[in-house]
Coordinates of C-alpha atoms and ligand atoms in Angstrom, one line a residue:
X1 CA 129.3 120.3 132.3
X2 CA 127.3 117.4 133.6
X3 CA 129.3 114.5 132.7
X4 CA 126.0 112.5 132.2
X5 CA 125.7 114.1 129.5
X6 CA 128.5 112.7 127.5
X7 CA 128.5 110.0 125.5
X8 CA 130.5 107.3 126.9
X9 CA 134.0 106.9 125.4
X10 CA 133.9 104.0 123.0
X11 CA 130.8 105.0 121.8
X12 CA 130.3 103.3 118.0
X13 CA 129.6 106.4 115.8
X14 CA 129.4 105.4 112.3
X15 CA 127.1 104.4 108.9
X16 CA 124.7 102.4 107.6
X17 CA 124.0 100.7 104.4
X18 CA 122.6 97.8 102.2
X19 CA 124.3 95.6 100.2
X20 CA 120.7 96.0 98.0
X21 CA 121.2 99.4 97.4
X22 CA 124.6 100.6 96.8
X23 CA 126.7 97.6 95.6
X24 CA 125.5 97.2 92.0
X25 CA 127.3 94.7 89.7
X26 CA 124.0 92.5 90.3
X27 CA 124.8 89.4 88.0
X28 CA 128.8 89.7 88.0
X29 CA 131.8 87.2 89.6
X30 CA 128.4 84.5 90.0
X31 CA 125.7 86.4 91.7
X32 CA 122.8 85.2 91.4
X33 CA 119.6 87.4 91.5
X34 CA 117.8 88.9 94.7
X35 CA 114.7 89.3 95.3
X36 CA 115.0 93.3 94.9
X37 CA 117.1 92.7 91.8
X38 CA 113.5 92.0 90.5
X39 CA 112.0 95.3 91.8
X40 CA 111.5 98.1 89.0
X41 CA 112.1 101.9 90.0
X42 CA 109.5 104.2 91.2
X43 CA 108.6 107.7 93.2
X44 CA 106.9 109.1 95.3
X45 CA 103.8 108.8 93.0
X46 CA 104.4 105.4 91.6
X47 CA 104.5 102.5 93.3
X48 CA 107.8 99.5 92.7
X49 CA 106.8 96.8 91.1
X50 CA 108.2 93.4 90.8
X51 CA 108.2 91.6 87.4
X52 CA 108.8 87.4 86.9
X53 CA 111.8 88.0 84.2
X54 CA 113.8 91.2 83.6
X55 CA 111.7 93.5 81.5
X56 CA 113.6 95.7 78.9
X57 CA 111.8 98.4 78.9
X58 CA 112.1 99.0 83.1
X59 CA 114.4 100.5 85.4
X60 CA 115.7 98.4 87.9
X61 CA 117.7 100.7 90.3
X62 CA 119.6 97.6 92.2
X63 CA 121.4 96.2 88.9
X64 CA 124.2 99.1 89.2
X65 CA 123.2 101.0 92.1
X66 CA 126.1 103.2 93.3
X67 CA 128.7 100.4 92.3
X68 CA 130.0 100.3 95.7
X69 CA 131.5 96.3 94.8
X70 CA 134.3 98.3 92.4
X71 CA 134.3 101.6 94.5
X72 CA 134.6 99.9 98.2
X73 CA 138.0 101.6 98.8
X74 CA 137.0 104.6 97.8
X75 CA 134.1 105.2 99.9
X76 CA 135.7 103.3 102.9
X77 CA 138.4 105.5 102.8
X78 CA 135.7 108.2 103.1
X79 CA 134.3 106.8 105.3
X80 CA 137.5 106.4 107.6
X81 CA 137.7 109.8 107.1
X82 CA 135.0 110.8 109.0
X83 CA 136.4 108.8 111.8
X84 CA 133.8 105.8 111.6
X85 CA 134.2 103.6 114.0
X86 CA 131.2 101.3 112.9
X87 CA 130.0 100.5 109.5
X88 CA 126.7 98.8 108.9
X89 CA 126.2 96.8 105.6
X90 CA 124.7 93.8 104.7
X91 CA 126.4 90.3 102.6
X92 CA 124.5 89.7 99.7
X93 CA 123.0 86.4 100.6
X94 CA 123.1 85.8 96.4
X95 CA 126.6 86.6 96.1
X96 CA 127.2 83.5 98.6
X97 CA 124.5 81.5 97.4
X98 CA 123.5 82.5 93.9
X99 CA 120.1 80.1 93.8
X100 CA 120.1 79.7 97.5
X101 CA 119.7 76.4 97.1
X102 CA 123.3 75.2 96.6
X103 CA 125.2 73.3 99.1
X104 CA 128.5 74.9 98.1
X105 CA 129.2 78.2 98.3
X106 CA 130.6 80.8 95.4
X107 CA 134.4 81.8 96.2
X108 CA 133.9 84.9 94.4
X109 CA 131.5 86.4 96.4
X110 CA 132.8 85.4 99.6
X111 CA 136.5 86.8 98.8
X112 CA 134.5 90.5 97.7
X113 CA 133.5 91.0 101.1
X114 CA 136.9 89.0 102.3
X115 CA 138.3 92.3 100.6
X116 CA 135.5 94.6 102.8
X117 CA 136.5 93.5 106.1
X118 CA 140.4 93.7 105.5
X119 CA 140.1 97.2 104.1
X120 CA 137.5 98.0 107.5
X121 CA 140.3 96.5 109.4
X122 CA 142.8 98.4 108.2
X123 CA 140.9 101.4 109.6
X124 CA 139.4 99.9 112.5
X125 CA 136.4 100.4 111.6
X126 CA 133.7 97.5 113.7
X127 CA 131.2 96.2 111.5
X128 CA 128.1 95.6 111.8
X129 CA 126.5 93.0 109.7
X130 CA 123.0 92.3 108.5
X131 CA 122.9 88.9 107.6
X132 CA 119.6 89.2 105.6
X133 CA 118.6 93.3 104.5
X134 CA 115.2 91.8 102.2
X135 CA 118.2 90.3 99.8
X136 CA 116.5 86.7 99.5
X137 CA 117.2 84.8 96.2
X138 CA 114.7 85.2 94.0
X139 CA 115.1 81.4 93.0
X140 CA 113.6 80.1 96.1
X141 CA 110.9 82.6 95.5
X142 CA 110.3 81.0 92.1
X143 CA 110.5 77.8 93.6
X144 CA 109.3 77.3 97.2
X145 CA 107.8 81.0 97.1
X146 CA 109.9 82.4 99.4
X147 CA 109.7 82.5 103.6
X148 CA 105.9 81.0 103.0
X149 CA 107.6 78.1 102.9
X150 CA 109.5 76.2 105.8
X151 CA 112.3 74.8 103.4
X152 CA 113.5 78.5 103.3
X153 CA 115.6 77.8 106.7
X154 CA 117.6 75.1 105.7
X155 CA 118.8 77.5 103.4
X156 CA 119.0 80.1 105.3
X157 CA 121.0 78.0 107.8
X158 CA 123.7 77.3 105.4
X159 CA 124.2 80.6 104.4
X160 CA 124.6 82.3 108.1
X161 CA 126.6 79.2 108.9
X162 CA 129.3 79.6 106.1
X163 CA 129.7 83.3 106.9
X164 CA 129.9 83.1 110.3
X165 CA 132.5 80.8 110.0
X166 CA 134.3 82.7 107.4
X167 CA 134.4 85.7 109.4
X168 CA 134.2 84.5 112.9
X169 CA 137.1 87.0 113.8
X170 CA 136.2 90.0 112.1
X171 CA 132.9 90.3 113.2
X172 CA 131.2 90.9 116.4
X173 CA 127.9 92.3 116.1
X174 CA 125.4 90.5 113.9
X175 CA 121.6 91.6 112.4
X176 CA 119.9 88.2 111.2
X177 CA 117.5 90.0 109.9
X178 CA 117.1 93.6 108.5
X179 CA 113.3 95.5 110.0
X180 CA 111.8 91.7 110.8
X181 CA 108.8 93.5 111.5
X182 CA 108.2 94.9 108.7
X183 CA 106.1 91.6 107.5
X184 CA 104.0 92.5 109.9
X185 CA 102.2 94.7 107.6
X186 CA 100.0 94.3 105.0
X187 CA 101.5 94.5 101.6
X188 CA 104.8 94.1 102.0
X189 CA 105.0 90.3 101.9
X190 CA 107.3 90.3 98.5
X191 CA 109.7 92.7 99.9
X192 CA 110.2 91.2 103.5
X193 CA 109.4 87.8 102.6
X194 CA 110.3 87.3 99.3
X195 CA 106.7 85.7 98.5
X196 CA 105.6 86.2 94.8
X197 CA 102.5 84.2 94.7
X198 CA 99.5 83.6 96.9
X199 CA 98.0 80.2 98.1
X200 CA 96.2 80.0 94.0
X201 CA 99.7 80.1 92.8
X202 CA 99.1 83.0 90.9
X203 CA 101.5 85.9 90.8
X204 CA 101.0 88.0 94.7
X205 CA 98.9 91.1 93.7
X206 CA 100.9 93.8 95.9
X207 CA 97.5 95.9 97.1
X208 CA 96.0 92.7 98.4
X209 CA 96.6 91.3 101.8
X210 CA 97.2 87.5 103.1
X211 CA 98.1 87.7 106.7
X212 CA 98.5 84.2 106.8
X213 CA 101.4 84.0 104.2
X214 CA 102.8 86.9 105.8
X215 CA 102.8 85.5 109.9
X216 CA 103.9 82.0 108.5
X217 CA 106.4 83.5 106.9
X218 CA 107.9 85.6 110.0
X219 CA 107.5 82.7 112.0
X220 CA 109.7 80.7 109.7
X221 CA 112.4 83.8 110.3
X222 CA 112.0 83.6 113.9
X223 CA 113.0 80.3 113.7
X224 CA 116.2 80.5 111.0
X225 CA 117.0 84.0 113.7
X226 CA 116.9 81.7 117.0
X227 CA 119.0 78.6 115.3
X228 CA 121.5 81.4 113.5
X229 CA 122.1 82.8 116.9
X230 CA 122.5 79.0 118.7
X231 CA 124.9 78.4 115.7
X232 CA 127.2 81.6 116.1
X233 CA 127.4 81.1 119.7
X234 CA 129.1 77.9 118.9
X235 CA 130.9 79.2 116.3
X236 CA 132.3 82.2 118.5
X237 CA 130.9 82.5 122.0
X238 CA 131.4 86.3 121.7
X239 CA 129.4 86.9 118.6
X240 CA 126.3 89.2 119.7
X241 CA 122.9 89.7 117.6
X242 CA 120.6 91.8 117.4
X243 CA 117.3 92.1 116.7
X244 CA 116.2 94.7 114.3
X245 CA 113.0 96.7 114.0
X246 CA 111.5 99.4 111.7
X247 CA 110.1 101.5 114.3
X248 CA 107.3 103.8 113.4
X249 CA 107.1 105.0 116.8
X250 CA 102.8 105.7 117.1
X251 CA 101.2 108.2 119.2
X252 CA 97.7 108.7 120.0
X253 CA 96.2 111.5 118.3
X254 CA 94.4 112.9 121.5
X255 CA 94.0 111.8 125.0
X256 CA 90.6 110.0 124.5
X257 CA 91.1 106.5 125.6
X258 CA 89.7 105.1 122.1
X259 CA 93.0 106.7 120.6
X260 CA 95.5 105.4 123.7
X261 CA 94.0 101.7 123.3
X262 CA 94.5 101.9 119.3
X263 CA 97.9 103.0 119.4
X264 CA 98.5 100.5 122.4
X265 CA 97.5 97.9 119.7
X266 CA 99.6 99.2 116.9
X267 CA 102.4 99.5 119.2
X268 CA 102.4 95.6 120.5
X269 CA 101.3 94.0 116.9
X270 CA 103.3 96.2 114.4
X271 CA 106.3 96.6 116.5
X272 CA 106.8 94.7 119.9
X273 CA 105.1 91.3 118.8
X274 CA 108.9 91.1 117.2
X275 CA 111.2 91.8 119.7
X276 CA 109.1 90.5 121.8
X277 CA 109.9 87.0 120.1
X278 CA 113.4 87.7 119.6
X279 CA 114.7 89.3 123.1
X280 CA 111.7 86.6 125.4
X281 CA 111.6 84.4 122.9
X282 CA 108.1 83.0 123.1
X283 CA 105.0 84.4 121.3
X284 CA 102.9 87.3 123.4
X285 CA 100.0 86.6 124.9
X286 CA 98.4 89.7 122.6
X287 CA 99.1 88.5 119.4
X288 CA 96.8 85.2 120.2
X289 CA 93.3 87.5 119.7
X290 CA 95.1 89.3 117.1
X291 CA 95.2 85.9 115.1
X292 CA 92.2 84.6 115.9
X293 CA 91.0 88.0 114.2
X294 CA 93.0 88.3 110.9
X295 CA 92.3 84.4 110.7
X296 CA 95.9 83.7 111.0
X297 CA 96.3 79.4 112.0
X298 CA 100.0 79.1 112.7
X299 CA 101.9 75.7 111.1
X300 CA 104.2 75.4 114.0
X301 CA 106.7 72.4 114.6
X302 CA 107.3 70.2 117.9
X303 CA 110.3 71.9 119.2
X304 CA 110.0 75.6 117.9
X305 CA 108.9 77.1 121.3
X306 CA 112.7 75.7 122.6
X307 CA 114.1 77.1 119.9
X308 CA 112.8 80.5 120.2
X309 CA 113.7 80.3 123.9
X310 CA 117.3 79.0 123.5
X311 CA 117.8 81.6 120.5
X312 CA 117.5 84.9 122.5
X313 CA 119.2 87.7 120.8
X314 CA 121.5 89.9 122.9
X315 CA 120.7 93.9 122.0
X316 CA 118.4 95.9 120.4
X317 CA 118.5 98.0 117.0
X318 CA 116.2 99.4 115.2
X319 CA 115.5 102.0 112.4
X320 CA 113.6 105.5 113.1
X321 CA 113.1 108.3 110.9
X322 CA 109.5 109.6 111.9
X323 CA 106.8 109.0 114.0
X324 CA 102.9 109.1 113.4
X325 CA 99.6 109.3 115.0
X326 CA 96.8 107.2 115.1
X327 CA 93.2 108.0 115.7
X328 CA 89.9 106.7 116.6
X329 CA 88.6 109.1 113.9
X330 CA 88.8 107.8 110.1
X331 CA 88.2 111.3 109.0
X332 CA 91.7 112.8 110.0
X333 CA 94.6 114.1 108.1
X334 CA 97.0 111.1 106.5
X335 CA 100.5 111.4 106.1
X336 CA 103.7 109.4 104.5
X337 CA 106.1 108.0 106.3
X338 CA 108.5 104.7 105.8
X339 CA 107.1 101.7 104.8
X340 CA 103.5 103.0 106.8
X341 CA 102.3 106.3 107.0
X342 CA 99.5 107.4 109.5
X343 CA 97.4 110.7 111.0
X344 CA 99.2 113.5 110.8
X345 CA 100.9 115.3 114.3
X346 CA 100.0 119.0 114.1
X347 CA 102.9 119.4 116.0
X348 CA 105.8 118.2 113.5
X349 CA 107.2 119.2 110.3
X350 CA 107.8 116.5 107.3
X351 CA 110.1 116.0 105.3
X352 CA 110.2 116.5 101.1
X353 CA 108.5 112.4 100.9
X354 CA 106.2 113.6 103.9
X355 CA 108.0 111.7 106.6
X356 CA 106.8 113.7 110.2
X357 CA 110.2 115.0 111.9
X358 CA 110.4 114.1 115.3
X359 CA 113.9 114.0 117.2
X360 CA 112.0 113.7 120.7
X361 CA 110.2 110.2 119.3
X362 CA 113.4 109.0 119.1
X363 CA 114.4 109.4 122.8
X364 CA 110.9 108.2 123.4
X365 CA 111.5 104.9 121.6
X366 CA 114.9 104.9 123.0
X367 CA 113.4 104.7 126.6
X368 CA 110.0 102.0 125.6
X369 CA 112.8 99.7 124.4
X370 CA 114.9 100.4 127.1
X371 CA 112.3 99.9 129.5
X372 CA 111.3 96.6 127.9
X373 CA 114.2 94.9 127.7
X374 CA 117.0 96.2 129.5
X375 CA 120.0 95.0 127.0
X376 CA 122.0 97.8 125.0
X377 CA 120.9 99.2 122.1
X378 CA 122.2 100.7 118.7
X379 CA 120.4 103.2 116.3
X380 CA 120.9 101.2 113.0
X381 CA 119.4 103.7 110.7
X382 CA 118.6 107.3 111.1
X383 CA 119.0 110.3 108.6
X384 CA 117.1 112.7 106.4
X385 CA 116.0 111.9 102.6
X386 CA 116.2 115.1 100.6
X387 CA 116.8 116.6 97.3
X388 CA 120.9 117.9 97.3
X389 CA 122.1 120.0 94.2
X390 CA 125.3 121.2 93.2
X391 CA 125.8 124.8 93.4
X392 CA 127.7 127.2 91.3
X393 CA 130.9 125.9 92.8
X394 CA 130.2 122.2 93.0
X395 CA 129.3 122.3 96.9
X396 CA 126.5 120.3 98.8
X397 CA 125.4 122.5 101.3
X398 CA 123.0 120.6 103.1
X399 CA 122.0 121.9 106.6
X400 CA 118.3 120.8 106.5
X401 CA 120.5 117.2 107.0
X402 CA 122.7 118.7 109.9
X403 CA 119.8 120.0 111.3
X404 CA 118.2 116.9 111.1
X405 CA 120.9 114.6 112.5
X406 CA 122.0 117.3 115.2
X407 CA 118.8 117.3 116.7
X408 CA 118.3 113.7 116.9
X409 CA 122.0 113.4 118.4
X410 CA 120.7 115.7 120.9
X411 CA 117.7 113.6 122.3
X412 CA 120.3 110.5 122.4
X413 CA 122.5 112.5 124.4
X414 CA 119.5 113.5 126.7
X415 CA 118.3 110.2 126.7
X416 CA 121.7 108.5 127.7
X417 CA 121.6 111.6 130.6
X418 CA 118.6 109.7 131.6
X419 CA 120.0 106.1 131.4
X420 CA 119.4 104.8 128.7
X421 CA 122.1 102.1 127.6
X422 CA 122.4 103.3 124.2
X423 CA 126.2 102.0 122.3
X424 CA 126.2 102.9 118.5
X425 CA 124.3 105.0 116.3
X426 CA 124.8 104.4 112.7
X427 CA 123.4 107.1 110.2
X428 CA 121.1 105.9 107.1
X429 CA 122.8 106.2 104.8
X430 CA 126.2 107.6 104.9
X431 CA 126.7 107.5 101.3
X432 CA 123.7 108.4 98.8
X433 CA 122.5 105.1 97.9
X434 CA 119.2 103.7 95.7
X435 CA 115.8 104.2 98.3
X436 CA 114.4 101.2 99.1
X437 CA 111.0 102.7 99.4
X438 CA 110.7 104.3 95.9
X439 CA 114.2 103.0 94.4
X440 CA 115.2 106.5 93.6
X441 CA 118.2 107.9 93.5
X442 CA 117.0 111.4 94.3
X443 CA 115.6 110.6 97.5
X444 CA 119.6 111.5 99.6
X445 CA 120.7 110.5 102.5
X446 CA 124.5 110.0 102.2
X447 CA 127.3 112.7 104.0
X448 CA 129.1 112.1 100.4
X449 CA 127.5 112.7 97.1
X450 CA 127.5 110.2 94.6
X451 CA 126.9 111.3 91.0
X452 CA 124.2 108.9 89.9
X453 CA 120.7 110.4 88.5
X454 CA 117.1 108.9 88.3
X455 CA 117.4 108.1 84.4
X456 CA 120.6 106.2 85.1
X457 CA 123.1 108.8 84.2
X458 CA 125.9 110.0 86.0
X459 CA 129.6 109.7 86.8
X460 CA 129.4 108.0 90.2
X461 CA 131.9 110.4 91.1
X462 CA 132.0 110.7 94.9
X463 CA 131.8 114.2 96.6
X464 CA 131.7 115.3 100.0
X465 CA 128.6 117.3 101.3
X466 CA 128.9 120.2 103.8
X467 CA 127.7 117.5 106.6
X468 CA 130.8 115.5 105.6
X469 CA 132.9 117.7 107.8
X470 CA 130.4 118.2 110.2
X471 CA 129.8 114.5 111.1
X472 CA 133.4 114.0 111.4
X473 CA 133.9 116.6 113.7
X474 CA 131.0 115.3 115.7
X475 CA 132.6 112.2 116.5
X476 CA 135.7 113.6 116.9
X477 CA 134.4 115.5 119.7
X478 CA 132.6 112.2 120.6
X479 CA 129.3 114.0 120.2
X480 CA 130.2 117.3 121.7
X481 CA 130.5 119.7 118.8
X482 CA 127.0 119.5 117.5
Ligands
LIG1 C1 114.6 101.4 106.1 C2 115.4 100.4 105.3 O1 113.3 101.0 106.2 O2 114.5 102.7 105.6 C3 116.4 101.0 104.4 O3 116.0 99.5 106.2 C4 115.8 102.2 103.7 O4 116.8 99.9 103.5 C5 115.5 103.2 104.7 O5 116.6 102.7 102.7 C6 115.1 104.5 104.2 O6 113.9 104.3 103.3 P1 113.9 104.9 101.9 O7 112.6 104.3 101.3 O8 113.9 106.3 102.0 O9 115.1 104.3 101.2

């Protein structure tokens, strides 16, 4: 066989997760609430909402989730089972700082994920750590309304500070933030921002827009990423970051140059216009019209453009699921997809929440960021949501997931054939965990089963799917047996 088409040896197969979604115990050992603590269940059909106090009679999937903080072993052990050699979570910023606004830190949370990287060490398993995956503390969005306001990097700054000290050698490979583009579009200020009201102080209404709170805001995390990253390099001159980006991955529709230059512009102000920032570490000359035209006035501070430059992040890792199209015609077919959906490709399949299948848009994107940047890369998230049952013998046969993730593992191995510096690819999510999209626990993704049901029943007993074995023997064979 053509040895470049191997992975190279050492490369990090493993799983992904979020602190958000699968640890549960929300207000135990001093945890204070998140931000998505306050978001209610939903599907498909039914938007999340967020609500000011906890409402009685709502669902709110985070508070127990899969109760990974008393079940870490467990699933670790599973998870060393499968011969991870990376694990992606996040640290529950409100488990460190429960308001976000105190200047000491809480022991107990701090000696719970203590107890995560001794039991990943005891399996060498390399973490990979999102410092921020939308967890903010929904005190200081009470209070200062979240990343609208400038304050929020102080605090920010303390938090990334105390763990990076704490864990300066267990970990190498940090994510300040989880998707930072995903502010970029409209709606989703609460979730990626953690902004509840608009500028008339009244509570944010979730279908309308404010560009402004939302750029202000990402600005204020460029800055908290560039000064985290100037921090850990003093803290451990080997600590790398990342930058992290939801990639939606657009096509044109159809070859007429209307379609190319709008999918050009989605490209650069949905996607790049972040990594841009982070990996250049200046604003793009492309996003100045784009402001100018969604009335966007920047508050910046006399210093920021050094700190963006000195705060370069080292590699690239993103999320992709699906790709879409985009077209110059507003009477074409729509489809889902995560977080945005778009015109549907005639060409793909979806998936059961009408996300378009595409394993070749992920070689694709693994050759524009390539191309673009030139510093390795890591797939952070990748996997299939689907419905798994139980049949008459308690099995989980799910091949529509092996399918899935086989195919994609293809393209990367194609695309590292064609030189692509790709290093880790960590599968969303390798245990069934609560969707962030419509906080459902139906919507699977995990290799191992978790016993946990919509209405909030459910054992939480963990069991192994048929693409349990099949993962493990895929990196046993370092991504030969497919
Ligand atoms: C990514 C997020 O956007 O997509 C994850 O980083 C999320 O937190 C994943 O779970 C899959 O989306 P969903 O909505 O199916 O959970």
């Amino acid at each position: 066989m053509n040895d470049l088409y191997q992975f190279p040896e050492g490369f990090l197969w493993g799983g992904a997760t979020a602190a958000n979604q699968i640890e549960g115990a929300w207000n135990e050992d001093g945890k204070g609430v998140s931000t998505l603590d306050m978001f209610t269940g939903g599907s498909i059909h039914q938007k999340r909402r967020i609500t000011l106090e906890i409402d009685p009679s709502e669902r709110y999937p985070t508070h127990e989730a899969i109760d990974f903080y008393h079940r870490y072993e467990e699933d670790i052990r599973l998870f060393a089972e499968m011969g991870f050699k990376m694990f992606r979570f996040s640290i529950n910023w409100t488990r460190i700082f429960p308001n976000g606004d105190e200047l000491e830190p809480n022991q107990k949370g701090l000696e719970f994920y203590d107890r995560i990287f001794a039991e990943l060490k005891k399996y060498k398993i390399e973490p990979l750590v999102t410092i921020a995956h939308y967890e903010f503390p929904f005190h200081l969005s009470k209070t200062i309304n979240g990343w609208a306001s400038r304050e929020m990097i102080q605090h920010y700054l303390r938090y990334s500070e105390v763990i990076m000290n704490r864990y300066k050698n267990d970990v190498k490979y940090w994510i300040p933030f989880n998707e930072i583009n995903c502010i970029t579009l409209a709606h989703k200020a609460y979730q990626a921002g953690g902004i509840i009201s608009d500028e008339t102080g009244n509570l944010i209404d979730l279908k309308k827009d404010n560009a402004q709170l939302r750029f202000q805001a990402l600005h204020h995390q460029f800055i908290a990423s560039a000064l985290t990253v100037m921090k850990g390099k003093e803290i451990n001159p080997g600590f790398q970051f990342g930058s992290m980006l939801t990639h939606f991955t657009f096509y044109p529709l159809t070859c007429n140059p209307e379609d190319i230059m709008l999918a050009t512009r989605e490209m650069q102000m949905k996607i790049y216009f972040c990594s841009d920032v982070l990996h250049r570490g200046y604003y793009p000359s492309y996003s100045k019209l784009f402001f100018q035209q969604e009335g966007v006035n920047l508050q910046q501070e006399p210093g920021d453009a050094e700190i963006l430059r000195k705060g370069t992040v080292d590699f690239t890792t993103f999320s992709y699921y699906m790709s879409v199209c985009v077209s110059s015609d507003p009477n074409q077919e729509q489809t889902g997809g995560n977080l945005l959906g778009g015109v549907k490709n005639p060409y793909l399949q979806e998936s059961e929440w009408k996300w378009q299948i595409d394993p070749i848009g992920l070689r694709y994107t693994l050759h524009t960021l390539y191309d673009r940047y030139q510093v390795p890369l890591m797939i952070a998230e990748n996997g299939l949501g689907a419905v798994d049952t139980l049949d008459e013998n308690g099995n989980i046969n799910d091949d529509y997931r092996i399918d899935y993730l086989r195919e994609h593992i293809k393209e990367m191995k194609q695309a590292i054939a064609e030189g692509v510096d790709l290093i880790g690819y960590t599968s969303w999510a390798c245990i069934d965990s609560v969707s962030l999209g419509t906080g459902e626990m139906k919507k699977r993704y995990g290799f191992v089963y978790v016993d946990k049901h919509d209405d909030g029943t459910g054992s939480l007993k963990r069991i192994k799917k048929k693409s349990f074995d099949w993962y493990k023997e895929v990196i046993a064979s370092n991504g030969e047996n497919l």
